[in-house]
């Protein structure tokens, strides 16, 4: 699953780079400029099963019922565990943390998602509850 | 005047009264409002946006004010109680008296990380985790898991030696005392202790574990120690910094207190040792 995802991500990066090259020759279309900036700032898209749980990461579009925590922080990236959003944040040096591991930066959102799965020990992720 | 003591020096009676006051704040629901506030700030403080409680110069005055408010809530329950501090350079193993059943209880069991002894064990029915990011309602810890080590006194001293309070870009990438104490850079003091305790302490809802207050009381003391070592250094930045709390800017959520107001802790409490 992750191989397919990686190939898809590479495909997007390649076409974005082509757009940028064309943009230099002509007048850059808005999305051709925006796309590489977005990909350059954000990490890979992923979708895999870890310890029996589905973890997904990719650019957030600010839609959906979760309201886009990622967009709230300007990270433009969201991570989900079994469909529930894991609040993640990007540090200035490019490392990442999540609400589950908020004091231990890891290299990528995928590493953060995997660490969260280990930490959850099978428990469901829930929106911050204040019962 | 409130005197904050090293937790290792507390009498049995002082421990009991501190624990009882914590349990009473929990029972009335006041405790969880502090957890909610902390989590809200930790989720919204960002390196390239508005930042107040963490990853910014106001990390230290914000937590000083936060602890004062919490200590005042404890004292409304029992006026004799003061926040103790945990010097993790000395009490640095899971066998420290801090983690005994008559105080905070020990580490979590292997199966699910659940703390099984002490006043805050779920089985005692007085410490249910309500403000949480996952389905589990019991306090969790994994003290020193994976062979992690708490910071040493030498590492603390190397950070206290830094003369400049904070530096641009005023976030987790900064050089200077504040960010090295917070731990995003260098030896890593404050952040590493959260990770060493594990469980809830490693999450945005870290005040769910009462050790949060003892950890931050020691971080607060290290700020006071730093001030004593560098009397000519002060809080930075002074003014006009976007997204950052300058010396005389008010801090959310109180909006009536500035870093300048928080520089002198002796207006509110003293420590059991000279800085």
PDB file of C-alpha atoms in Angstrom, chain A residues 3 7 27 31 39 41 46 52-53 58 68 70 72-73 83 86 89 102 104-105 107-108 127 130:
ATOM      1  CA  UNK A   3       4.581   1.660  -2.392  1.00  0.00           C
ATOM      2  CA  UNK A   7       4.617   6.318  -6.457  1.00  0.00           C
ATOM      3  CA  UNK A  27       3.684  33.061 -17.261  1.00  0.00           C
ATOM      4  CA  UNK A  31      -1.563  26.488  -9.233  1.00  0.00           C
ATOM      5  CA  UNK A  39       4.917  19.950  -1.733  1.00  0.00           C
ATOM      6  CA  UNK A  41       6.901  22.620   2.492  1.00  0.00           C
ATOM      7  CA  UNK A  46       1.160   8.008   3.176  1.00  0.00           C
ATOM      8  CA  UNK A  52      -3.570  -3.310  12.732  1.00  0.00           C
ATOM      9  CA  UNK A  53      -4.483   0.351  12.431  1.00  0.00           C
ATOM     10  CA  UNK A  58      -1.364  14.137   3.378  1.00  0.00           C
ATOM     11  CA  UNK A  68      -8.751  21.008   9.599  1.00  0.00           C
ATOM     12  CA  UNK A  70      -3.609  21.311  10.270  1.00  0.00           C
ATOM     13  CA  UNK A  72      -5.495  26.009  11.851  1.00  0.00           C
ATOM     14  CA  UNK A  73      -1.755  25.853  12.428  1.00  0.00           C
ATOM     15  CA  UNK A  83     -10.099   7.973  10.164  1.00  0.00           C
ATOM     16  CA  UNK A  86      -4.401  13.173  14.992  1.00  0.00           C
ATOM     17  CA  UNK A  89       2.393  20.242  14.240  1.00  0.00           C
ATOM     18  CA  UNK A 102       4.049  16.664  22.140  1.00  0.00           C
ATOM     19  CA  UNK A 104       9.515  14.603  21.327  1.00  0.00           C
ATOM     20  CA  UNK A 105      10.116  15.806  17.759  1.00  0.00           C
ATOM     21  CA  UNK A 107      11.519  13.397  11.497  1.00  0.00           C
ATOM     22  CA  UNK A 108       8.266  12.892   9.599  1.00  0.00           C
ATOM     23  CA  UNK A 127     -11.466  14.591  19.729  1.00  0.00           C
ATOM     24  CA  UNK A 130     -13.912  17.558  28.361  1.00  0.00           C
TER      25      UNK A 130
END
